[in-house]
PDB file of C-alpha atoms in Angstrom:
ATOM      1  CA  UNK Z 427       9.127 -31.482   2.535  1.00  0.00           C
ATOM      2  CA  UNK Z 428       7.717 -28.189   1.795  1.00  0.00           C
ATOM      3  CA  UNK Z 429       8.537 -25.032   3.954  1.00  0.00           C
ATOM      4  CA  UNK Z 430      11.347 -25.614   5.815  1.00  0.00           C
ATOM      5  CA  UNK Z 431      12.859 -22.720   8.098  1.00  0.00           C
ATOM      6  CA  UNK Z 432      16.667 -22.725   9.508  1.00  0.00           C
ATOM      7  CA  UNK Z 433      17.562 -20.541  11.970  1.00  0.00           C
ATOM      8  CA  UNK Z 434      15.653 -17.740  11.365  1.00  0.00           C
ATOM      9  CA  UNK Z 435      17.012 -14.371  13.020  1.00  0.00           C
ATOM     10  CA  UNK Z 436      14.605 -10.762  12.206  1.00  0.00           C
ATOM     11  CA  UNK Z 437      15.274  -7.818  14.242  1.00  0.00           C
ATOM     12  CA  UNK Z 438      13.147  -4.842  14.104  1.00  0.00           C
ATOM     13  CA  UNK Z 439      16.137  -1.800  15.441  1.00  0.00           C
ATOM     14  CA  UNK Z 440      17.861  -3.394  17.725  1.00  0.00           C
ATOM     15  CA  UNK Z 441      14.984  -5.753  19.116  1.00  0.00           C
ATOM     16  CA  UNK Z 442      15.413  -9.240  18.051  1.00  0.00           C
ATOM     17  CA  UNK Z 443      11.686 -10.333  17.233  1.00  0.00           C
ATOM     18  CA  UNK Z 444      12.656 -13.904  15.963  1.00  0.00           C
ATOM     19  CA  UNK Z 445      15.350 -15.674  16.989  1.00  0.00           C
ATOM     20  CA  UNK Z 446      17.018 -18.915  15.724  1.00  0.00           C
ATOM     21  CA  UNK Z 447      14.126 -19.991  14.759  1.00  0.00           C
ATOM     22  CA  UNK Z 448      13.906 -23.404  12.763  1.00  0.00           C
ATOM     23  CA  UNK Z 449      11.519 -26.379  11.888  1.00  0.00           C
ATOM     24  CA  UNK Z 450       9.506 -28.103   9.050  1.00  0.00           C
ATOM     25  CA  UNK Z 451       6.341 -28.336   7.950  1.00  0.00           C
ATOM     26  CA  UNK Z 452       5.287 -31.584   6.599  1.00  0.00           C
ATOM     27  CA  UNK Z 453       3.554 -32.192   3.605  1.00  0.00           C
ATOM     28  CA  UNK Z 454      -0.001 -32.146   3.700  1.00  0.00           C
ATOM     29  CA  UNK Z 455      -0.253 -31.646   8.021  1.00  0.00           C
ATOM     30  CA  UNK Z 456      -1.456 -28.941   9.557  1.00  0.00           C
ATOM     31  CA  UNK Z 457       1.173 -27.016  11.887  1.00  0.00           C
ATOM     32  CA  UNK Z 458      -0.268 -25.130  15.106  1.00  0.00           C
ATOM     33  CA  UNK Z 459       1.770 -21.923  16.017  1.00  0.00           C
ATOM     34  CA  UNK Z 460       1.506 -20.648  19.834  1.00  0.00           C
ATOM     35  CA  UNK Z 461       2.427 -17.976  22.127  1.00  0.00           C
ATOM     36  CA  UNK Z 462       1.420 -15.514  24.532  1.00  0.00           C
ATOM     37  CA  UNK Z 463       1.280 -11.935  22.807  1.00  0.00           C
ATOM     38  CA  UNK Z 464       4.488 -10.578  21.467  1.00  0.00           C
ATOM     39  CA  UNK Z 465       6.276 -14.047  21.066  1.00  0.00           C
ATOM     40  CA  UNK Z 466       6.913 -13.571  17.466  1.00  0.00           C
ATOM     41  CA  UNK Z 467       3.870 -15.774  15.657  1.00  0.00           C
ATOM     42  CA  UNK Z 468       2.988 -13.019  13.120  1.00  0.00           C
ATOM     43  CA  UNK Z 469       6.269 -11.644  12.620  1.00  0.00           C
ATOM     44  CA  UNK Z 470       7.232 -16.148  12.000  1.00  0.00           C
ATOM     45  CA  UNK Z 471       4.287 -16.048   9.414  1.00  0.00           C
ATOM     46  CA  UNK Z 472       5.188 -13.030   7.031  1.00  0.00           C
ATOM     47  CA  UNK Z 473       8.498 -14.190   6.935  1.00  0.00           C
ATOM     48  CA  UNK Z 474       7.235 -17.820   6.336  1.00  0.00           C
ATOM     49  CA  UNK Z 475       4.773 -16.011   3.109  1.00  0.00           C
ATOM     50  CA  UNK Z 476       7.916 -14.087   1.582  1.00  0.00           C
ATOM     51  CA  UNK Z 477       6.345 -10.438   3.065  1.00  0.00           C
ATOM     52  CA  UNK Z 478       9.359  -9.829   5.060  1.00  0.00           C
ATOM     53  CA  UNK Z 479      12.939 -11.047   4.719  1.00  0.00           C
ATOM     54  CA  UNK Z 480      15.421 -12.304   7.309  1.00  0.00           C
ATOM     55  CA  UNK Z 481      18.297 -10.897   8.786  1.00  0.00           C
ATOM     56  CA  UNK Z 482      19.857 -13.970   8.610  1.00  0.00           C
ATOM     57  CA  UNK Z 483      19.104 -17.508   8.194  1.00  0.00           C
ATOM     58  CA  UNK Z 484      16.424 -19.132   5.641  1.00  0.00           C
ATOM     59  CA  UNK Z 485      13.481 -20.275   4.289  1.00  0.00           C
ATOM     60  CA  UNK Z 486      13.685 -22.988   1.879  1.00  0.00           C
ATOM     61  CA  UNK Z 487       9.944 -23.796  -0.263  1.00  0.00           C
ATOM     62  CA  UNK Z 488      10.493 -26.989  -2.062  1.00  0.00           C
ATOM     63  CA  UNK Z 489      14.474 -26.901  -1.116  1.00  0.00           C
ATOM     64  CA  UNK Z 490      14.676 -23.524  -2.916  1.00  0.00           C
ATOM     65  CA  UNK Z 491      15.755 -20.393  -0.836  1.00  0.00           C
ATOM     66  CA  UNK Z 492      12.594 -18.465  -0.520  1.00  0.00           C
ATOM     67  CA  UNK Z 493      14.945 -15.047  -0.987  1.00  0.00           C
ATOM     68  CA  UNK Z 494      15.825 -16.417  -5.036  1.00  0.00           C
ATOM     69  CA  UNK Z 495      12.337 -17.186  -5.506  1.00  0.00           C
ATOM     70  CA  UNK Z 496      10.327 -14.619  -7.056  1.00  0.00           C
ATOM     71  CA  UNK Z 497       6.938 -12.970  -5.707  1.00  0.00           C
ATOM     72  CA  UNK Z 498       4.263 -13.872  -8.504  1.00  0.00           C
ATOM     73  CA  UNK Z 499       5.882 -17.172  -7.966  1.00  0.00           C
ATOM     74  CA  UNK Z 500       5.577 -17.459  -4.381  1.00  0.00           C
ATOM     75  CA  UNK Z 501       2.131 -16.003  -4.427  1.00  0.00           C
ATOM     76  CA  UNK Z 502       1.142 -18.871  -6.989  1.00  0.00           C
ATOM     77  CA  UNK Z 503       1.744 -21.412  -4.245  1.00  0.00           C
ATOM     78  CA  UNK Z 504       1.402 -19.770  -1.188  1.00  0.00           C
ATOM     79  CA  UNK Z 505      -1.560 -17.899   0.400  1.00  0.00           C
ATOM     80  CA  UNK Z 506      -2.095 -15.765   2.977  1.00  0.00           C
ATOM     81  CA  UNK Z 507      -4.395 -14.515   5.214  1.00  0.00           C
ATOM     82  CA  UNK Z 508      -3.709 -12.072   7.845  1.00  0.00           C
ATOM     83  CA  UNK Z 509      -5.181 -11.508  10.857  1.00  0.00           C
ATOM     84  CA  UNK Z 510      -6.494  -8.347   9.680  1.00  0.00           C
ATOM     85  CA  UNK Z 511      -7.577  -8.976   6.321  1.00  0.00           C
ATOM     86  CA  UNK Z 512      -9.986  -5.879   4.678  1.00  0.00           C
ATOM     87  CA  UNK Z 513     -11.574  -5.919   1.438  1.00  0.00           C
ATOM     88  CA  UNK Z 514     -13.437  -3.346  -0.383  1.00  0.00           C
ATOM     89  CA  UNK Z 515     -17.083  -3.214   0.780  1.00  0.00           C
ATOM     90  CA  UNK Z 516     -18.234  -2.714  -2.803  1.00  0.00           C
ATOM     91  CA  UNK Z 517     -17.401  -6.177  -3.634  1.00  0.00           C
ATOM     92  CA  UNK Z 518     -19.567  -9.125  -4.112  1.00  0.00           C
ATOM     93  CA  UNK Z 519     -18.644 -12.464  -2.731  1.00  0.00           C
ATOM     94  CA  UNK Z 520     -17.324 -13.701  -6.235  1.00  0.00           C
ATOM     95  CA  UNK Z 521     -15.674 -10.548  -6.645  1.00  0.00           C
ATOM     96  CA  UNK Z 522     -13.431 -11.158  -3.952  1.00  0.00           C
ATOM     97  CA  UNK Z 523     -12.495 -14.819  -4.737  1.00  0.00           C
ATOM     98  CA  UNK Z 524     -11.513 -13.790  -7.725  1.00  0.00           C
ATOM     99  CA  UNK Z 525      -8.363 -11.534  -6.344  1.00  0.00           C
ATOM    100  CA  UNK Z 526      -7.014 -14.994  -6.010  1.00  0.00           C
ATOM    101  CA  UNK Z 527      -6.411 -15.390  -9.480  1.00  0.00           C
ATOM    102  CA  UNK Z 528      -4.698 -12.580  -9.764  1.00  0.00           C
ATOM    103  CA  UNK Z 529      -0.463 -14.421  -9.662  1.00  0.00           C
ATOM    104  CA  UNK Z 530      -1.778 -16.639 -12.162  1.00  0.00           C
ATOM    105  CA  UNK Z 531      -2.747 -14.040 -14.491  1.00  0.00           C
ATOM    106  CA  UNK Z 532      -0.388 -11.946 -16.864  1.00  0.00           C
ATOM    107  CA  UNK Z 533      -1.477  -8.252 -17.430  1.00  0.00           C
ATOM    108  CA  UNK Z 534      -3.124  -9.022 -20.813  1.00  0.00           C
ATOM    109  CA  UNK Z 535      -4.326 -12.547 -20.324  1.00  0.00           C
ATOM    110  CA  UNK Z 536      -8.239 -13.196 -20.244  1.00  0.00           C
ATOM    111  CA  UNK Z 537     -10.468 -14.694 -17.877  1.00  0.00           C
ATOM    112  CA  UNK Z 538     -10.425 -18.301 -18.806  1.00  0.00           C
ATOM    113  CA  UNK Z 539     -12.028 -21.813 -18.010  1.00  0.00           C
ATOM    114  CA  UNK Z 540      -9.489 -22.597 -15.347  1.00  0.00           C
ATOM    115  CA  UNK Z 541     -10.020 -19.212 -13.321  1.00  0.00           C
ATOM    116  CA  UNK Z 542     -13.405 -20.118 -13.418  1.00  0.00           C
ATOM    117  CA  UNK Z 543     -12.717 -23.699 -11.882  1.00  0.00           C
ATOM    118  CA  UNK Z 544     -10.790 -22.552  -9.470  1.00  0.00           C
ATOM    119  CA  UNK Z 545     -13.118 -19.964  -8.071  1.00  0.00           C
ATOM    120  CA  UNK Z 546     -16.014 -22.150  -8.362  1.00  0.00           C
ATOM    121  CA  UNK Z 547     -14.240 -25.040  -6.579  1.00  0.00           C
ATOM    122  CA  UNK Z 548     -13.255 -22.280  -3.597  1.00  0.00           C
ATOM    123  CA  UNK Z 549     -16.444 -21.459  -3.226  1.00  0.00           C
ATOM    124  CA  UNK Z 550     -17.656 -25.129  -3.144  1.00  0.00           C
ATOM    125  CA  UNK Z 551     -15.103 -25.954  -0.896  1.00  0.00           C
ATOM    126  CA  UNK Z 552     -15.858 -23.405   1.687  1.00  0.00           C
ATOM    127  CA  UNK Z 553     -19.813 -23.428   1.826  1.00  0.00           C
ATOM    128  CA  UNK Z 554     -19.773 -19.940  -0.106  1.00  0.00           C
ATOM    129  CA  UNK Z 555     -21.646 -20.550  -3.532  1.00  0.00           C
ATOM    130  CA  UNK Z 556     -24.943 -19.834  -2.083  1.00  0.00           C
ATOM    131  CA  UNK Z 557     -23.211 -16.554  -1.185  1.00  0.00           C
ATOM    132  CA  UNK Z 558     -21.405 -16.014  -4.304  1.00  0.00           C
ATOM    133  CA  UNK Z 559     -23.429 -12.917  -5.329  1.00  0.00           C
ATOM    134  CA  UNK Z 560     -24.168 -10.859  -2.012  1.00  0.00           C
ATOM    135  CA  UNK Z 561     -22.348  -7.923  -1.032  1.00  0.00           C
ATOM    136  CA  UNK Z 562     -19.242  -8.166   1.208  1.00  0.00           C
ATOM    137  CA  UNK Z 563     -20.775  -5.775   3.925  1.00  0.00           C
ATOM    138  CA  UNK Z 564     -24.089  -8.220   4.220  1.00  0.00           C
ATOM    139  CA  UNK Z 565     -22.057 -11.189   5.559  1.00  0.00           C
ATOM    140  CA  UNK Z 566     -20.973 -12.242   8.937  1.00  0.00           C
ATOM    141  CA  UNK Z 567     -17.906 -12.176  10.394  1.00  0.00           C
ATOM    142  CA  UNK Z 568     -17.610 -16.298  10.131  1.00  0.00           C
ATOM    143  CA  UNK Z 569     -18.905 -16.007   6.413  1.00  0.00           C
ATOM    144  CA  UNK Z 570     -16.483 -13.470   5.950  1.00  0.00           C
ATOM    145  CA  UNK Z 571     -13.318 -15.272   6.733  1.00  0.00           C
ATOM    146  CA  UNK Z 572     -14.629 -18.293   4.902  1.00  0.00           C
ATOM    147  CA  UNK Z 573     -14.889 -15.664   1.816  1.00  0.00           C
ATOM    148  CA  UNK Z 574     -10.938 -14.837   2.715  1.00  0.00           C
ATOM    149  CA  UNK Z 575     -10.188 -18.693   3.037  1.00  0.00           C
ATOM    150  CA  UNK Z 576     -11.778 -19.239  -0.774  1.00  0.00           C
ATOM    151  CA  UNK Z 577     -10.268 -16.592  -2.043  1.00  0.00           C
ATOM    152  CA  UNK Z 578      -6.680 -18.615  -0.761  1.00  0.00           C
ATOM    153  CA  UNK Z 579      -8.300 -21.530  -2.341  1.00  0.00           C
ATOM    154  CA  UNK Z 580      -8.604 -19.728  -5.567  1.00  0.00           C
ATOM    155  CA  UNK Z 581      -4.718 -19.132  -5.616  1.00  0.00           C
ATOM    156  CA  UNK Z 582      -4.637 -23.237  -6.186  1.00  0.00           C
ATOM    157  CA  UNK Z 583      -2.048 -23.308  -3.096  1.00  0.00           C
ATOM    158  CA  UNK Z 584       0.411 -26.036  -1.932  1.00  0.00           C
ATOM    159  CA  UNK Z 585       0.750 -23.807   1.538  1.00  0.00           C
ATOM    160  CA  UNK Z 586      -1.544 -22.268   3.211  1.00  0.00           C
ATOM    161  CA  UNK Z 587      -0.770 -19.746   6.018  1.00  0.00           C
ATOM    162  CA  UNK Z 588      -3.278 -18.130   8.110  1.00  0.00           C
ATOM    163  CA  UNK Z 589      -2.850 -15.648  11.009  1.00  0.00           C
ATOM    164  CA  UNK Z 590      -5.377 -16.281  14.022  1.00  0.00           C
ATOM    165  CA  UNK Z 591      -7.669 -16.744  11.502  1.00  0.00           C
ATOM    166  CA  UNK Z 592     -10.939 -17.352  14.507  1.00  0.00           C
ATOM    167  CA  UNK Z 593     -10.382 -14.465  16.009  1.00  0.00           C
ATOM    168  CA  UNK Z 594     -13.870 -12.144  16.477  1.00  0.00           C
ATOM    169  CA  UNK Z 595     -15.527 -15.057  15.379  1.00  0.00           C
ATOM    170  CA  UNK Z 596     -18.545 -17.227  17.801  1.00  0.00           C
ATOM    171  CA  UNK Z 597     -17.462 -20.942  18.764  1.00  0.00           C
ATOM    172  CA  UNK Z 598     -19.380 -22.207  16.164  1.00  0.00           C
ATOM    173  CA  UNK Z 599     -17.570 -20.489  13.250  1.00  0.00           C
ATOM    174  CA  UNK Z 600     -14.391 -21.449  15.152  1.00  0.00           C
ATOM    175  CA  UNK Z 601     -14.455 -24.735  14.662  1.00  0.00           C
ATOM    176  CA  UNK Z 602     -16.367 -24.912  11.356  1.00  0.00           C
ATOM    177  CA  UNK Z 603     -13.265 -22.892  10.001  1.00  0.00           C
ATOM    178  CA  UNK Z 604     -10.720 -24.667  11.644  1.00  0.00           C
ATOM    179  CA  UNK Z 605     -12.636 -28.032  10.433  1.00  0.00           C
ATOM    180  CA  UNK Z 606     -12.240 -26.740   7.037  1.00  0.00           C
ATOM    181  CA  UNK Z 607      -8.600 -25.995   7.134  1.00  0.00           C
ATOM    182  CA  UNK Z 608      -7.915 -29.602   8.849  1.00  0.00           C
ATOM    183  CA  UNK Z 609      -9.778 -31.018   5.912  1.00  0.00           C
ATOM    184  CA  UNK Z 610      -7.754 -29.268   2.924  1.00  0.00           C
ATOM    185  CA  UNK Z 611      -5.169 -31.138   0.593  1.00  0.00           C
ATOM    186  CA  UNK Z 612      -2.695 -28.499   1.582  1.00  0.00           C
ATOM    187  CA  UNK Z 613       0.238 -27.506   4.174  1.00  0.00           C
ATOM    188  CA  UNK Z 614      -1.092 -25.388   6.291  1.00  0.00           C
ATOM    189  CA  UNK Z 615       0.870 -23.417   9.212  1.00  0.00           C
ATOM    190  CA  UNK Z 616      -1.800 -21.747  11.523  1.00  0.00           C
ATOM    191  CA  UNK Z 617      -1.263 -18.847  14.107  1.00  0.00           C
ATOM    192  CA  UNK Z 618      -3.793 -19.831  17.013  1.00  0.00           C
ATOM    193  CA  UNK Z 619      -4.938 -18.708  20.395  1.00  0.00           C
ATOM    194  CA  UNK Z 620      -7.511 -21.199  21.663  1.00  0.00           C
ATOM    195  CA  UNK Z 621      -5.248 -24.034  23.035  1.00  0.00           C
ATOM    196  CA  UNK Z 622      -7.820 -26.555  23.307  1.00  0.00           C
ATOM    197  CA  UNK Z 623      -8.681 -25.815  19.110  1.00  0.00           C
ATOM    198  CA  UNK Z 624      -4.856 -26.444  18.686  1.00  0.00           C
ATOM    199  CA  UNK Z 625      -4.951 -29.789  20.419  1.00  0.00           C
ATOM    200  CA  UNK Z 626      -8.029 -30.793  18.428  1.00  0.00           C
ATOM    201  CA  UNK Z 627      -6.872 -29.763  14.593  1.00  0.00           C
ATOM    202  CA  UNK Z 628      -3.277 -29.206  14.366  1.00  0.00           C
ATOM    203  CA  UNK Z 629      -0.748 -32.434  13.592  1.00  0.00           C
ATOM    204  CA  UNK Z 630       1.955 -30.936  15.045  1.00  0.00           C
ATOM    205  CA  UNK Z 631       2.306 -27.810  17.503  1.00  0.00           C
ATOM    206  CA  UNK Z 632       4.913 -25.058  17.793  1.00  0.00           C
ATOM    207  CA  UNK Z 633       5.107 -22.734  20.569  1.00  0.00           C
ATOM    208  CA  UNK Z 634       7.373 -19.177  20.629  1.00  0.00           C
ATOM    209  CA  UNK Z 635       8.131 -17.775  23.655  1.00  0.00           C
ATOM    210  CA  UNK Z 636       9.932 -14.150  23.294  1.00  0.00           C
ATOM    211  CA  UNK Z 637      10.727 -15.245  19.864  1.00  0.00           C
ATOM    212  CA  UNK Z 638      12.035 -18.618  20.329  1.00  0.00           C
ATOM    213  CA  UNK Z 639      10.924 -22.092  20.054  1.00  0.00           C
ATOM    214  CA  UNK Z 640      10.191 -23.503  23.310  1.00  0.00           C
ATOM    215  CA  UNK Z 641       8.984 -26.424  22.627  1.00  0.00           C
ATOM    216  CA  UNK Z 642       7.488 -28.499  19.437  1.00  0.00           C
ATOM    217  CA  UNK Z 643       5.869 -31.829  18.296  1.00  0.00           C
ATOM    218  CA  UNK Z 644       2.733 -33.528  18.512  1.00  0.00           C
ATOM    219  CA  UNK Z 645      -0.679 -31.874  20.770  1.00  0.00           C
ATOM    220  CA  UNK Z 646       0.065 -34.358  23.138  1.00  0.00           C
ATOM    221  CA  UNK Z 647       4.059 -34.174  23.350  1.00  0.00           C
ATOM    222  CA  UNK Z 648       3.468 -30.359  23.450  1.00  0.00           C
ATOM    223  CA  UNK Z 649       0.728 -29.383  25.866  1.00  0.00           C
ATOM    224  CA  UNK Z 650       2.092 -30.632  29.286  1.00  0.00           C
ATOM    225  CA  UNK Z 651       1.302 -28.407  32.512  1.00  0.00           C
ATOM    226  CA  UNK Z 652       4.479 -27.212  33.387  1.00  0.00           C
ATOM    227  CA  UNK Z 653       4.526 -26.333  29.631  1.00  0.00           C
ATOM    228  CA  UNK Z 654       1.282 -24.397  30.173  1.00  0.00           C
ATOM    229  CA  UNK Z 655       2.165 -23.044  33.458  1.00  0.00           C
ATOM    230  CA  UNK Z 656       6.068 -21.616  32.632  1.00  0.00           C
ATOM    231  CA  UNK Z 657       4.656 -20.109  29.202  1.00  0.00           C
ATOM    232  CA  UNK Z 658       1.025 -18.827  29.611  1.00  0.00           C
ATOM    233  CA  UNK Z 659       1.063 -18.693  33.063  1.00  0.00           C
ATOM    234  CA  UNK Z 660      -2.058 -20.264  33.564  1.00  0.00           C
ATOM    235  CA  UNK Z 661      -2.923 -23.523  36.425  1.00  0.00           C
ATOM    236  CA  UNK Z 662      -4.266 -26.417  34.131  1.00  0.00           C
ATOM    237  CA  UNK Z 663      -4.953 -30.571  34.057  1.00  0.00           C
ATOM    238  CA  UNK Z 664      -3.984 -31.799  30.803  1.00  0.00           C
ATOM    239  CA  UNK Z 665      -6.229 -34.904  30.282  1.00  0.00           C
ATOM    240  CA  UNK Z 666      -5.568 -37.660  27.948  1.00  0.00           C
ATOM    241  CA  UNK Z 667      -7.015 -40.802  26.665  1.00  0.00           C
ATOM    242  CA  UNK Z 668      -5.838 -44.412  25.820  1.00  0.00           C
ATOM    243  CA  UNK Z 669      -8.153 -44.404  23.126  1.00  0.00           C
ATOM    244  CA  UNK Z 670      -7.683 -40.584  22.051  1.00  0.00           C
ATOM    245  CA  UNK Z 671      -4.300 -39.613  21.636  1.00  0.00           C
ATOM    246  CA  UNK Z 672      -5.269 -35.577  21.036  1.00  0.00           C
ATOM    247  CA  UNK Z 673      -4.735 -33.966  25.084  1.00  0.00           C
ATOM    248  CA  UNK Z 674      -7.796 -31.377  26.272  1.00  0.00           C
ATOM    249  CA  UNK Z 675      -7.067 -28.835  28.771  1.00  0.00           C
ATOM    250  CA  UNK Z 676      -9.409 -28.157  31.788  1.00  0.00           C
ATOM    251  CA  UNK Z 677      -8.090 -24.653  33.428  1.00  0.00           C
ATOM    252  CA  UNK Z 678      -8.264 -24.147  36.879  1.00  0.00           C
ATOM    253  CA  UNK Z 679     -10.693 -21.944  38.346  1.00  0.00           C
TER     254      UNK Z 679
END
């Protein structure tokens, strides 16, 4: 296993955001978080990346407790990538990836062979090496979160977290990103809106309801109607396939 969580409790005053929260991520699968606005996915995710600790329960990485485990450590295994990621607009593609060098690097150290693998394979990996010298500010917004995703890459991650990563973007750069992520040797736990996307790319689903687990498994075990109905409050026909075992949801109108 890899990230493993065990009832996880974070309060912000007296408001209990997350609450007994506990699962694992496999090795290598992708994990789909869900939940209406407010359920807790964000608040899940930076305590998942080390940003934030909990009140009580843990985080193991690897079987270690994620609280003994130093930051430049963490960061050298798992990435990140908020929902509102900014850069500096002065950048250049490159420029960018680079910053994901950065825990692998002492103060002193130089710029070496490896750094340069690793950002070169990023940008291979996510369709960015054509790109690699334009300025931040010229790209799109799907080219832009494929920049964020290399510069992840560049970290040489075992995890990789991302936080409603297709948000603002069109349904083309949707699924090209998602199909990326799906694709990458890595654990990946993924914050997502779009049901449908969820069915199609994640292994395994998680959904938070008022900062609990309501339900979890596979696309198909997960995404029922009453499911749908009781949590998102939305009419729906779940339809499945003998010979596709990944459910698609047709809303009512």
């Amino acid at each position: 296993m890899t990230i493993k969580a065990d009832n996880l409790v974070w309060k912000i005053g007296s408001k209990t955001v997350v609450n007994g929260v506990s699962f694992t991520a496999e090795p290598g699968k992708m994990l789909g978080l869900l939940g209406p606005n407010g359920s807790g996915k964000t608040s899940l995710l930076r305590l998942i990346a080390g940003l934030k600790r909990p009140n009580s329960g843990r985080i193991t990485l690897d079987q270690a407790d994620l609280g003994s485990i130093g930051r430049r450590t963490i960061a050298q295994r798992v990435a990140f990538i908020e929902q509102h990621a900014t850069t500096n607009s002065n950048l250049r593609v490159v420029d960018v990836v680079k910053l994901g060098r950065f825990p692998h690097r002492s103060m002193f150290s130089g710029w070496t062979h490896e750094d340069d693998r690793a950002v070169t394979e990023a940008l291979e990996r996510t369709g960015m090496t054509a790109k690699r010298h334009d300025a931040w500010q010229s790209l799109s917004g799907g080219e832009k979160q494929r920049t964020h995703v290399a510069r992840a890459l560049a970290q040489s991650p075992k995890e990789l977290i991302l936080d409603e990563p297709t948000n603002h973007l069109d349904v083309q750069h949707q699924i090209s990103l998602l199909r990326l992520v799906s694709a990458l040797p890595v654990t990946s736990i993924i914050a997502l809106h779009d049901l449908n996307h969820a069915a199609m790319f994640c292994d395994n689903l998680i959904v938070m309801q008022e900062g609990k687990i309501v339900a979890a498994g596979s696309p198909q075990e997960v995404l029922t109607r009453d499911l749908l109905k009781s949590v998102f409050k939305v009419e729906a026909y779940v339809e499945t396939s003998p010979h596709h075992a990944r459910p698609h949801i047709h809303f009512a109108r």
